[in-house]
mmCIF file of C-alpha atoms in Angstrom:
data_model
loop_
_atom_site.group_PDB
_atom_site.id
_atom_site.type_symbol
_atom_site.label_atom_id
_atom_site.label_comp_id
_atom_site.label_asym_id
_atom_site.label_seq_id
_atom_site.Cartn_x
_atom_site.Cartn_y
_atom_site.Cartn_z
ATOM 1 C CA MET A 1 72.119 105.049 97.959
ATOM 2 C CA ARG A 2 75.352 104.863 95.969
ATOM 3 C CA THR A 3 77.404 101.158 96.428
ATOM 4 C CA ASN A 4 80.967 102.017 96.918
ATOM 5 C CA PHE A 5 83.727 99.667 97.559
ATOM 6 C CA PRO A 6 86.819 101.187 97.819
ATOM 7 C CA HIS A 7 89.953 99.132 96.439
ATOM 8 C CA ILE A 8 92.807 98.399 99.656
ATOM 9 C CA ARG A 9 95.275 99.992 96.762
ATOM 10 C CA LEU A 10 93.540 99.727 93.450
ATOM 11 C CA ARG A 11 90.322 101.263 94.791
ATOM 12 C CA TRP A 12 87.812 99.523 92.697
ATOM 13 C CA HIS A 13 84.236 100.796 92.942
ATOM 14 C CA ARG A 14 81.044 99.121 92.690
ATOM 15 C CA VAL A 15 82.931 95.601 93.522
ATOM 16 C CA GLY A 16 79.971 93.253 93.292
ATOM 17 C CA SER A 17 81.269 89.916 95.123
ATOM 18 C CA ALA A 18 83.122 88.707 97.573
ATOM 19 C CA THR A 19 85.233 87.043 95.008
ATOM 20 C CA ALA A 20 86.225 90.600 93.235
ATOM 21 C CA VAL A 21 87.206 91.801 96.201
ATOM 22 C CA THR A 22 89.436 89.126 97.042
ATOM 23 C CA ALA A 23 90.790 89.572 93.426
ATOM 24 C CA ALA A 24 91.242 93.602 94.183
ATOM 25 C CA LEU A 25 93.453 92.414 97.546
ATOM 26 C CA VAL A 26 95.506 90.404 95.576
ATOM 27 C CA LEU A 27 96.411 92.379 92.847
ATOM 28 C CA ALA A 28 96.811 95.196 95.469
ATOM 29 C CA GLY A 29 99.309 93.638 97.194
ATOM 30 C CA PHE A 30 97.176 93.202 100.379
ATOM 31 C CA GLY A 31 96.813 97.157 100.593
ATOM 32 C CA THR A 32 100.690 98.210 100.679
ATOM 33 C CA ALA A 33 101.732 101.061 98.497
ATOM 34 C CA VAL A 34 105.517 101.752 97.607
ATOM 35 C CA HIS A 35 106.295 105.462 97.182
ATOM 36 C CA ALA A 36 109.537 106.648 96.262
ATOM 37 C CA ASP A 37 109.971 110.107 97.618
ATOM 38 C CA ALA A 38 111.491 112.279 95.176
ATOM 39 C CA THR A 39 113.931 113.796 98.092
ATOM 40 C CA THR A 40 115.053 110.026 99.251
ATOM 41 C CA SER A 41 116.137 106.705 98.006
ATOM 42 C CA SER A 42 114.369 105.557 101.228
ATOM 43 C CA LYS A 43 111.096 103.806 100.086
ATOM 44 C CA VAL A 44 108.133 104.668 101.917
ATOM 45 C CA THR A 45 105.150 102.203 102.543
ATOM 46 C CA TRP A 46 101.671 102.421 103.715
ATOM 47 C CA ALA A 47 98.304 101.146 103.674
ATOM 48 C CA ALA A 48 94.899 102.321 103.213
ATOM 49 C CA THR A 49 93.376 102.554 106.941
ATOM 50 C CA PRO A 50 90.555 99.729 107.528
ATOM 51 C CA CYS A 51 87.846 102.373 106.949
ATOM 52 C CA ALA A 52 88.751 102.888 103.393
ATOM 53 C CA THR A 53 86.791 99.766 102.605
ATOM 54 C CA PRO A 54 83.121 99.948 103.723
ATOM 55 C CA LYS A 55 82.134 97.370 105.588
ATOM 56 C CA LYS A 56 78.191 97.583 104.219
ATOM 57 C CA THR A 57 76.645 98.433 100.490
ATOM 58 C CA GLY A 58 75.694 101.818 100.775
ATOM 59 C CA GLU A 59 78.015 103.031 102.838
ATOM 60 C CA LEU A 60 80.929 105.566 101.956
ATOM 61 C CA ALA A 61 84.846 105.217 102.554
ATOM 62 C CA CYS A 62 87.312 107.603 104.715
ATOM 63 C CA ASN A 63 90.074 108.774 102.562
ATOM 64 C CA SER A 64 93.484 108.224 104.731
ATOM 65 C CA LEU A 65 96.263 105.823 104.329
ATOM 66 C CA ARG A 66 98.664 104.722 106.674
ATOM 67 C CA VAL A 67 102.206 104.649 106.918
ATOM 68 C CA THR A 68 103.913 101.018 107.269
ATOM 69 C CA GLY A 69 107.812 101.620 106.941
ATOM 70 C CA GLY A 70 110.551 103.489 105.279
ATOM 71 C CA THR A 71 111.956 106.971 105.807
ATOM 72 C CA THR A 72 109.184 109.769 105.430
ATOM 73 C CA ALA A 73 109.948 113.517 104.333
ATOM 74 C CA PHE A 74 109.672 114.271 108.173
ATOM 75 C CA GLN A 75 112.638 112.291 109.012
ATOM 76 C CA LYS A 76 114.493 113.187 105.946
ATOM 77 C CA SER A 77 114.392 116.937 106.595
ATOM 78 C CA ARG A 78 115.509 116.219 110.700
ATOM 79 C CA GLY A 79 118.120 113.688 109.340
ATOM 80 C CA ILE A 80 116.583 110.954 111.595
ATOM 81 C CA THR A 81 116.214 107.331 110.554
ATOM 82 C CA PRO A 82 113.763 105.431 113.379
ATOM 83 C CA LYS A 83 111.462 103.188 111.569
ATOM 84 C CA ALA A 84 108.446 105.231 110.430
ATOM 85 C CA ALA A 85 105.810 102.604 111.578
ATOM 86 C CA ASP A 86 107.603 101.940 115.096
ATOM 87 C CA ALA A 87 104.908 103.787 117.167
ATOM 88 C CA ALA A 88 107.489 105.011 119.414
ATOM 89 C CA THR A 89 107.993 108.394 118.141
ATOM 90 C CA PRO A 90 106.802 111.041 115.802
ATOM 91 C CA SER A 91 107.590 110.307 111.982
ATOM 92 C CA GLY A 92 105.301 112.803 109.987
ATOM 93 C CA TYR A 93 104.989 116.328 110.245
ATOM 94 C CA GLY A 94 103.698 118.078 113.474
ATOM 95 C CA PRO A 95 102.057 121.550 114.210
ATOM 96 C CA SER A 96 105.023 123.742 113.929
ATOM 97 C CA ASP A 97 105.621 122.222 110.408
ATOM 98 C CA LEU A 98 102.165 122.628 109.478
ATOM 99 C CA GLN A 99 102.219 126.126 110.504
ATOM 100 C CA SER A 100 105.075 127.342 108.979
ATOM 101 C CA ALA A 101 104.268 125.489 105.500
ATOM 102 C CA TYR A 102 101.209 127.482 105.534
ATOM 103 C CA GLY A 103 102.052 130.829 106.982
ATOM 104 C CA LEU A 104 99.806 130.128 109.759
ATOM 105 C CA THR A 105 102.379 130.309 112.953
ATOM 106 C CA ALA A 106 101.188 133.282 114.085
ATOM 107 C CA ALA A 107 97.447 133.520 113.317
ATOM 108 C CA ALA A 108 97.682 130.035 115.356
ATOM 109 C CA ALA A 109 98.961 131.334 117.965
ATOM 110 C CA ALA A 110 96.465 134.619 118.308
ATOM 111 C CA ASN A 111 93.102 133.192 116.544
ATOM 112 C CA GLY A 112 90.706 130.719 117.003
ATOM 113 C CA SER A 113 89.465 131.021 120.428
ATOM 114 C CA GLY A 114 85.701 131.121 120.569
ATOM 115 C CA GLU A 115 85.118 128.863 117.440
ATOM 116 C CA THR A 116 84.091 125.751 117.372
ATOM 117 C CA ILE A 117 85.283 122.907 114.607
ATOM 118 C CA ALA A 118 83.451 120.420 114.043
ATOM 119 C CA ILE A 119 84.888 116.977 112.731
ATOM 120 C CA VAL A 120 81.816 114.467 111.482
ATOM 121 C CA ASP A 121 83.062 110.590 110.988
ATOM 122 C CA ALA A 122 80.902 107.269 111.250
ATOM 123 C CA TYR A 123 80.980 105.036 113.947
ATOM 124 C CA ASN A 124 82.892 105.543 117.602
ATOM 125 C CA ASP A 125 86.613 106.566 118.803
ATOM 126 C CA PRO A 126 86.207 105.355 122.481
ATOM 127 C CA ASN A 127 89.860 106.462 123.253
ATOM 128 C CA ALA A 128 89.232 109.910 120.998
ATOM 129 C CA GLU A 129 89.882 112.597 123.921
ATOM 130 C CA ALA A 130 92.218 110.409 125.686
ATOM 131 C CA ASP A 131 94.802 110.293 122.299
ATOM 132 C CA LEU A 132 93.930 113.914 121.536
ATOM 133 C CA ALA A 133 95.524 114.875 124.881
ATOM 134 C CA LYS A 134 98.436 112.781 124.242
ATOM 135 C CA TYR A 135 99.044 114.466 120.735
ATOM 136 C CA ARG A 136 98.137 117.910 122.314
ATOM 137 C CA SER A 137 100.508 117.435 125.213
ATOM 138 C CA TYR A 138 103.377 116.107 123.253
ATOM 139 C CA TYR A 139 103.214 119.188 120.723
ATOM 140 C CA GLY A 140 102.919 121.611 123.619
ATOM 141 C CA LEU A 141 99.738 122.605 122.701
ATOM 142 C CA PRO A 142 96.951 123.707 124.781
ATOM 143 C CA ALA A 143 94.807 121.014 126.711
ATOM 144 C CA CYS A 144 91.121 120.369 125.104
ATOM 145 C CA THR A 145 88.882 118.049 127.272
ATOM 146 C CA SER A 146 85.558 118.004 127.865
ATOM 147 C CA ALA A 147 85.576 118.855 131.467
ATOM 148 C CA SER A 148 86.748 122.354 129.978
ATOM 149 C CA GLY A 149 84.385 122.437 127.415
ATOM 150 C CA CYS A 150 86.861 122.635 124.407
ATOM 151 C CA PHE A 151 85.993 118.930 123.512
ATOM 152 C CA LYS A 152 82.731 117.509 122.965
ATOM 153 C CA LYS A 153 81.783 114.282 121.409
ATOM 154 C CA VAL A 154 78.393 113.136 120.682
ATOM 155 C CA SER A 155 75.976 110.906 118.399
ATOM 156 C CA GLN A 156 74.236 112.043 114.833
ATOM 157 C CA THR A 157 71.662 113.062 117.355
ATOM 158 C CA GLY A 158 73.409 115.336 119.850
ATOM 159 C CA SER A 159 73.477 112.395 122.747
ATOM 160 C CA THR A 160 76.954 112.346 124.670
ATOM 161 C CA THR A 161 75.928 108.970 126.446
ATOM 162 C CA SER A 162 74.178 107.179 123.401
ATOM 163 C CA LEU A 163 77.028 106.838 120.964
ATOM 164 C CA PRO A 164 77.361 104.556 118.096
ATOM 165 C CA SER A 165 79.287 101.006 117.801
ATOM 166 C CA SER A 166 82.923 101.401 117.964
ATOM 167 C CA ASP A 167 85.260 100.852 114.964
ATOM 168 C CA ALA A 168 89.013 100.740 115.131
ATOM 169 C CA GLY A 169 89.354 102.190 111.699
ATOM 170 C CA TRP A 170 87.108 104.815 111.828
ATOM 171 C CA SER A 171 88.784 105.570 115.170
ATOM 172 C CA GLU A 172 92.423 106.219 112.908
ATOM 173 C CA GLU A 173 90.307 108.567 111.030
ATOM 174 C CA ILE A 174 89.190 110.184 113.776
ATOM 175 C CA SER A 175 92.323 110.581 115.580
ATOM 176 C CA LEU A 176 94.028 111.400 112.342
ATOM 177 C CA ASP A 177 90.828 114.688 112.059
ATOM 178 C CA LEU A 178 91.395 115.570 115.459
ATOM 179 C CA ASP A 179 95.064 115.995 115.489
ATOM 180 C CA MET A 180 95.149 117.991 112.191
ATOM 181 C CA VAL A 181 92.857 120.502 113.359
ATOM 182 C CA SER A 182 94.634 120.862 116.842
ATOM 183 C CA ALA A 183 97.747 121.558 114.629
ATOM 184 C CA ILE A 184 96.259 124.448 112.859
ATOM 185 C CA ALA A 185 94.057 126.099 115.157
ATOM 186 C CA PRO A 186 94.685 125.034 118.460
ATOM 187 C CA ASN A 187 92.765 127.626 120.280
ATOM 188 C CA ALA A 188 89.592 126.631 118.903
ATOM 189 C CA LYS A 189 86.980 124.277 120.230
ATOM 190 C CA ILE A 190 86.767 120.982 118.951
ATOM 191 C CA LEU A 191 83.133 118.879 118.256
ATOM 192 C CA LEU A 192 83.498 115.265 117.319
ATOM 193 C CA VAL A 193 80.097 114.426 115.802
ATOM 194 C CA GLU A 194 80.021 110.378 115.449
ATOM 195 C CA ALA A 195 77.377 109.105 112.572
ATOM 196 C CA LYS A 196 76.127 105.621 113.350
ATOM 197 C CA SER A 197 77.399 104.451 110.031
ATOM 198 C CA ALA A 198 78.850 105.405 107.214
ATOM 199 C CA THR A 199 75.778 105.970 104.953
ATOM 200 C CA MET A 200 75.665 109.419 103.536
ATOM 201 C CA ALA A 201 72.418 109.559 105.098
ATOM 202 C CA ASN A 202 73.451 108.935 108.710
ATOM 203 C CA LEU A 203 77.073 111.451 107.880
ATOM 204 C CA GLY A 204 74.524 114.068 106.477
ATOM 205 C CA THR A 205 72.509 113.644 109.600
ATOM 206 C CA ALA A 206 75.486 113.855 111.946
ATOM 207 C CA VAL A 207 76.570 117.144 109.335
ATOM 208 C CA ASN A 208 73.105 118.787 110.535
ATOM 209 C CA GLU A 209 73.725 118.154 113.851
ATOM 210 C CA ALA A 210 77.202 119.522 113.920
ATOM 211 C CA VAL A 211 75.635 122.832 112.452
ATOM 212 C CA LYS A 212 72.687 122.372 115.154
ATOM 213 C CA LEU A 213 74.736 122.737 118.000
ATOM 214 C CA GLY A 214 76.889 125.916 116.767
ATOM 215 C CA ALA A 215 79.666 124.873 114.604
ATOM 216 C CA LYS A 216 80.919 127.406 111.998
ATOM 217 C CA PHE A 217 83.523 124.701 110.696
ATOM 218 C CA VAL A 218 82.725 121.147 109.370
ATOM 219 C CA SER A 219 85.032 118.666 108.021
ATOM 220 C CA ASN A 220 84.478 115.725 106.503
ATOM 221 C CA SER A 221 87.237 113.264 105.225
ATOM 222 C CA TYR A 222 85.141 110.856 103.466
ATOM 223 C CA GLY A 223 83.597 110.248 99.853
ATOM 224 C CA GLY A 224 82.337 107.940 97.370
ATOM 225 C CA SER A 225 80.937 107.511 93.990
ATOM 226 C CA GLU A 226 78.653 110.292 92.247
ATOM 227 C CA SER A 227 75.463 109.226 91.944
ATOM 228 C CA SER A 228 71.833 111.153 90.901
ATOM 229 C CA SER A 229 70.848 111.224 94.341
ATOM 230 C CA ASP A 230 73.636 113.809 95.063
ATOM 231 C CA THR A 231 71.581 116.899 94.391
ATOM 232 C CA SER A 232 69.039 116.085 96.976
ATOM 233 C CA TYR A 233 71.692 115.356 99.567
ATOM 234 C CA ASP A 234 73.095 118.720 98.730
ATOM 235 C CA SER A 235 69.715 120.510 100.058
ATOM 236 C CA SER A 236 69.036 117.570 102.803
ATOM 237 C CA TYR A 237 72.603 117.691 104.322
ATOM 238 C CA PHE A 238 75.202 120.428 102.787
ATOM 239 C CA ASN A 239 72.886 123.523 102.295
ATOM 240 C CA HIS A 240 74.292 126.124 105.462
ATOM 241 C CA PRO A 241 75.008 129.378 104.633
ATOM 242 C CA GLY A 242 77.338 131.120 107.148
ATOM 243 C CA VAL A 243 78.823 127.796 107.550
ATOM 244 C CA ALA A 244 82.642 126.309 105.998
ATOM 245 C CA ILE A 245 82.250 122.954 105.046
ATOM 246 C CA THR A 246 85.535 121.097 103.613
ATOM 247 C CA VAL A 247 85.629 117.767 102.086
ATOM 248 C CA SER A 248 88.226 115.592 100.985
ATOM 249 C CA ALA A 249 88.438 115.373 97.271
ATOM 250 C CA GLY A 250 89.325 111.475 97.690
ATOM 251 C CA ASP A 251 92.552 109.374 97.452
ATOM 252 C CA ASP A 252 91.233 107.525 94.176
ATOM 253 C CA GLY A 253 93.481 109.622 92.015
ATOM 254 C CA TYR A 254 91.579 111.597 88.830
ATOM 255 C CA GLY A 255 87.687 111.400 88.963
ATOM 256 C CA ALA A 256 84.719 113.025 90.920
ATOM 257 C CA GLN A 257 83.580 111.903 94.139
ATOM 258 C CA TYR A 258 80.480 112.886 96.422
ATOM 259 C CA PRO A 259 80.342 114.755 98.788
ATOM 260 C CA ALA A 260 83.360 116.715 97.872
ATOM 261 C CA ALA A 261 81.141 117.347 94.753
ATOM 262 C CA SER A 262 78.108 119.659 96.175
ATOM 263 C CA LYS A 263 78.440 123.137 94.991
ATOM 264 C CA TYR A 264 77.992 124.165 98.906
ATOM 265 C CA VAL A 265 81.562 122.614 100.258
ATOM 266 C CA THR A 266 85.055 123.634 99.595
ATOM 267 C CA SER A 267 86.371 120.791 98.331
ATOM 268 C CA VAL A 268 89.818 119.904 99.560
ATOM 269 C CA GLY A 269 92.839 118.379 97.115
ATOM 270 C CA GLY A 270 95.849 116.868 98.159
ATOM 271 C CA THR A 271 99.446 117.537 97.778
ATOM 272 C CA ALA A 272 103.122 116.235 98.698
ATOM 273 C CA LEU A 273 104.503 118.786 100.438
ATOM 274 C CA SER A 274 109.131 118.538 101.286
ATOM 275 C CA THR A 275 110.873 121.813 102.780
ATOM 276 C CA ALA A 276 112.798 123.447 99.934
ATOM 277 C CA SER A 277 115.733 125.925 99.929
ATOM 278 C CA ASN A 278 113.513 129.006 98.954
ATOM 279 C CA THR A 279 111.914 131.998 100.111
ATOM 280 C CA ARG A 280 108.630 129.703 101.555
ATOM 281 C CA GLY A 281 111.071 126.718 102.714
ATOM 282 C CA TRP A 282 108.832 124.661 101.155
ATOM 283 C CA THR A 283 107.454 122.859 98.007
ATOM 284 C CA GLU A 284 104.676 121.249 96.911
ATOM 285 C CA SER A 285 103.184 119.117 93.790
ATOM 286 C CA VAL A 286 100.091 117.191 93.069
ATOM 287 C CA TRP A 287 100.076 113.924 95.139
ATOM 288 C CA LYS A 288 99.977 110.664 93.124
ATOM 289 C CA THR A 289 101.314 107.415 93.733
ATOM 290 C CA SER A 290 99.765 105.554 90.683
ATOM 291 C CA SER A 291 96.897 105.838 88.353
ATOM 292 C CA THR A 292 94.297 104.353 91.266
ATOM 293 C CA GLU A 293 95.883 106.434 94.127
ATOM 294 C CA GLY A 294 96.026 110.318 94.318
ATOM 295 C CA THR A 295 94.198 113.304 95.202
ATOM 296 C CA GLY A 296 90.794 113.128 93.537
ATOM 297 C CA SER A 297 89.447 115.799 90.970
ATOM 298 C CA GLY A 298 87.266 116.409 88.052
ATOM 299 C CA CYS A 299 84.199 117.531 86.905
ATOM 300 C CA SER A 300 80.930 116.975 88.387
ATOM 301 C CA SER A 301 78.315 114.540 86.394
ATOM 302 C CA TYR A 302 75.415 115.771 88.359
ATOM 303 C CA ASP A 303 76.014 119.146 90.633
ATOM 304 C CA ALA A 304 75.771 122.205 89.165
ATOM 305 C CA LYS A 305 78.559 124.544 88.818
ATOM 306 C CA PRO A 306 78.326 127.747 91.871
ATOM 307 C CA SER A 307 78.587 131.399 90.482
ATOM 308 C CA TRP A 308 82.215 131.561 91.782
ATOM 309 C CA GLN A 309 83.460 128.952 89.626
ATOM 310 C CA THR A 310 84.502 130.315 86.065
ATOM 311 C CA ASP A 311 86.871 127.706 84.651
ATOM 312 C CA THR A 312 85.427 127.239 81.094
ATOM 313 C CA GLY A 313 86.236 123.111 80.330
ATOM 314 C CA CYS A 314 83.629 121.887 83.106
ATOM 315 C CA THR A 315 80.404 123.138 82.679
ATOM 316 C CA LYS A 316 79.167 121.888 86.156
ATOM 317 C CA ARG A 317 80.935 121.489 89.729
ATOM 318 C CA MET A 318 84.722 121.312 89.085
ATOM 319 C CA ILE A 319 86.721 119.454 91.968
ATOM 320 C CA ALA A 320 88.849 121.034 93.866
ATOM 321 C CA ASP A 321 89.027 124.365 95.496
ATOM 322 C CA VAL A 322 92.208 124.449 97.347
ATOM 323 C CA SER A 323 94.488 121.853 98.817
ATOM 324 C CA ALA A 324 97.314 121.135 101.328
ATOM 325 C CA VAL A 325 99.451 118.279 102.295
ATOM 326 C CA ALA A 326 98.069 114.261 101.426
ATOM 327 C CA ASP A 327 100.894 111.888 100.247
ATOM 328 C CA PRO A 328 101.455 109.725 103.011
ATOM 329 C CA ALA A 329 105.154 109.931 102.272
ATOM 330 C CA THR A 330 105.316 113.626 103.255
ATOM 331 C CA GLY A 331 102.688 112.783 105.985
ATOM 332 C CA VAL A 332 101.519 114.189 109.222
ATOM 333 C CA SER A 333 101.699 112.372 112.652
ATOM 334 C CA VAL A 334 99.149 111.029 114.784
ATOM 335 C CA TYR A 335 98.451 109.819 117.986
ATOM 336 C CA ASP A 336 96.247 106.717 118.127
ATOM 337 C CA SER A 337 95.448 103.811 120.435
ATOM 338 C CA TYR A 338 92.148 102.073 119.939
ATOM 339 C CA GLY A 339 92.807 98.398 117.936
ATOM 340 C CA VAL A 340 96.356 99.181 117.158
ATOM 341 C CA THR A 341 99.274 99.652 119.375
ATOM 342 C CA ALA A 342 99.264 102.729 121.260
ATOM 343 C CA GLY A 343 101.495 105.529 119.907
ATOM 344 C CA TRP A 344 102.592 107.535 116.496
ATOM 345 C CA TYR A 345 101.474 107.006 113.055
ATOM 346 C CA THR A 346 102.266 108.648 109.875
ATOM 347 C CA PHE A 347 99.302 108.972 107.766
ATOM 348 C CA GLY A 348 98.228 110.458 104.486
ATOM 349 C CA GLY A 349 95.045 110.776 102.080
ATOM 350 C CA THR A 350 92.997 113.856 101.807
ATOM 351 C CA SER A 351 90.998 113.024 105.023
ATOM 352 C CA ALA A 352 94.477 114.974 106.364
ATOM 353 C CA SER A 353 93.636 117.792 104.052
ATOM 354 C CA SER A 354 90.099 118.426 104.447
ATOM 355 C CA PRO A 355 90.754 119.487 108.600
ATOM 356 C CA ILE A 356 93.847 121.534 107.830
ATOM 357 C CA ILE A 357 91.472 123.770 105.340
ATOM 358 C CA ALA A 358 88.585 123.773 107.929
ATOM 359 C CA ALA A 359 91.052 124.765 110.579
ATOM 360 C CA VAL A 360 92.053 127.381 108.474
ATOM 361 C CA TYR A 361 89.031 128.814 107.925
ATOM 362 C CA ALA A 362 88.764 128.965 111.702
ATOM 363 C CA LEU A 363 91.867 130.585 112.510
ATOM 364 C CA ALA A 364 90.368 133.151 109.363
ATOM 365 C CA GLY A 365 87.065 134.046 111.284
ATOM 366 C CA THR A 366 83.208 133.505 111.429
ATOM 367 C CA PRO A 367 81.882 133.303 107.935
ATOM 368 C CA GLY A 368 79.611 135.853 107.131
ATOM 369 C CA SER A 369 76.110 134.461 108.348
ATOM 370 C CA SER A 370 74.608 134.510 104.255
ATOM 371 C CA ASP A 371 78.025 133.344 102.778
ATOM 372 C CA TYR A 372 79.122 130.092 101.030
ATOM 373 C CA PRO A 373 82.564 129.984 102.598
ATOM 374 C CA ALA A 374 83.753 128.296 99.524
ATOM 375 C CA GLN A 375 83.657 131.236 97.121
ATOM 376 C CA TYR A 376 86.424 132.761 99.559
ATOM 377 C CA PRO A 377 89.534 131.386 98.048
ATOM 378 C CA TYR A 378 87.876 132.693 94.595
ATOM 379 C CA ALA A 379 88.303 136.100 96.089
ATOM 380 C CA HIS A 380 91.858 135.987 96.913
ATOM 381 C CA THR A 381 93.778 133.782 94.700
ATOM 382 C CA SER A 382 96.996 135.853 95.458
ATOM 383 C CA SER A 383 96.657 135.070 98.723
ATOM 384 C CA LEU A 384 97.408 130.865 97.730
ATOM 385 C CA ASN A 385 100.375 129.197 97.473
ATOM 386 C CA ASP A 386 99.689 127.837 93.569
ATOM 387 C CA VAL A 387 100.896 124.470 92.960
ATOM 388 C CA THR A 388 101.856 124.123 89.390
ATOM 389 C CA SER A 389 104.055 120.476 89.320
ATOM 390 C CA GLY A 390 102.280 117.175 88.661
ATOM 391 C CA ASN A 391 99.229 115.085 88.171
ATOM 392 C CA ASN A 392 96.713 112.854 89.445
ATOM 393 C CA GLY A 393 96.204 110.417 86.418
ATOM 394 C CA SER A 394 95.022 111.411 82.711
ATOM 395 C CA CYS A 395 91.856 113.518 81.086
ATOM 396 C CA SER A 396 90.710 114.672 78.018
ATOM 397 C CA THR A 397 90.761 118.348 79.447
ATOM 398 C CA SER A 398 94.320 118.857 80.551
ATOM 399 C CA TYR A 399 93.410 120.912 84.182
ATOM 400 C CA PHE A 400 91.238 118.458 85.134
ATOM 401 C CA CYS A 401 94.207 116.554 86.240
ATOM 402 C CA THR A 402 97.497 118.380 85.527
ATOM 403 C CA ALA A 403 98.576 120.786 87.766
ATOM 404 C CA THR A 404 99.410 124.629 85.927
ATOM 405 C CA SER A 405 99.643 128.226 86.725
ATOM 406 C CA GLY A 406 96.646 128.743 88.306
ATOM 407 C CA TYR A 407 93.624 126.860 88.678
ATOM 408 C CA ASP A 408 93.395 123.327 88.148
ATOM 409 C CA GLY A 409 91.404 120.054 89.255
ATOM 410 C CA PRO A 410 93.944 118.419 91.888
ATOM 411 C CA THR A 411 94.861 121.487 94.169
ATOM 412 C CA GLY A 412 92.219 124.172 93.048
ATOM 413 C CA TRP A 413 93.533 127.429 93.741
ATOM 414 C CA GLY A 414 96.195 126.403 95.922
ATOM 415 C CA THR A 415 97.304 125.736 99.574
ATOM 416 C CA PRO A 416 96.986 128.155 102.073
ATOM 417 C CA LYS A 417 99.534 130.813 102.183
ATOM 418 C CA GLY A 418 98.255 132.384 105.713
ATOM 419 C CA VAL A 419 94.751 133.212 106.284
ATOM 420 C CA SER A 420 93.612 135.592 103.862
ATOM 421 C CA ALA A 421 91.956 133.519 101.316
ATOM 422 C CA PHE A 422 89.737 131.998 103.891
ATOM 423 C CA THR A 423 87.811 135.146 104.924
ATOM 424 C CA GLY A 424 85.014 136.953 103.036
#
């Protein structure tokens, strides 16, 4: 089992002692990042959510960050200046913004009924359904409750009553995931599968349970360092033809992570998303805060290259396939109440982009029973917004870490432009 202790802001891997962890915290300024948004002089600050630091050796990290202050891109676009972290009112993008940015307004209204999108996370969020109701009610989305059969929460064994221990950090992650699925596919059902811990074995078992329970779309917002065990994890947990499995590419900047490197999943990179005076009304670039924070990307050391990937610089699996918003400075609104002041928070990280893409797949319709939906965008590249600016670090092969016309590692083939790129 891999060991992965991400930095709070530096996200060091394989930290071997409490002293090293403390040093990382000190160097990282206790987990606060500062980002000067290109569209405003007001700096946005944020910190990694607690689940980004695994509790135990062998656990994986969630890929989310929570804004703590400043003026976000959403606030700038609306000309409003409440504190970004006061919890009283949303300060990040909501459903109408995300649907507009990705050409999904009509599809979100008309599609998704009868589809089930699964969210796989670790530990229990006891307030998941109540917080989801607050988000959906505020934005005028249809209710999604357990009583109606729209929402269901289970353990990795499928139990609705014997759930994992509760965890405030992972509850923030769960709220983010549930709200992003709701924002993009408000007519779909939601299945939350909670693993008993954040090990690959337990999270993978939760993926299998999600598929067993009928989900055709499964979002995973966690990851860690690659290991020689990854190919066995592939066959044990992620080889599900006919199911669109999305995985966040990571928040550590350039470098490959697993399970984003699995050849059976759609790996999802992250962008900075801002309004623009162009035909689309929006513009995107690679999300990068520093050399150690930004969207993940890279050439896998272990996973074989899937047949539909044809880039020539990487002989194995290349990350990512597609992308969506992840920069906390251009982040998304989330309602959360467990372990924090109940209210509205703005989140970023590729934990936001993975459920967004899973929900786009759901709007596009049920995948073919023998298909690996990760290949769909490769057959419809013109139906994506090509992201051509920015980088997530330094690399010897330029497109591994730098946006370019066509395919590149940080953003894949681009971001959704409607649903056409996500169907067979």
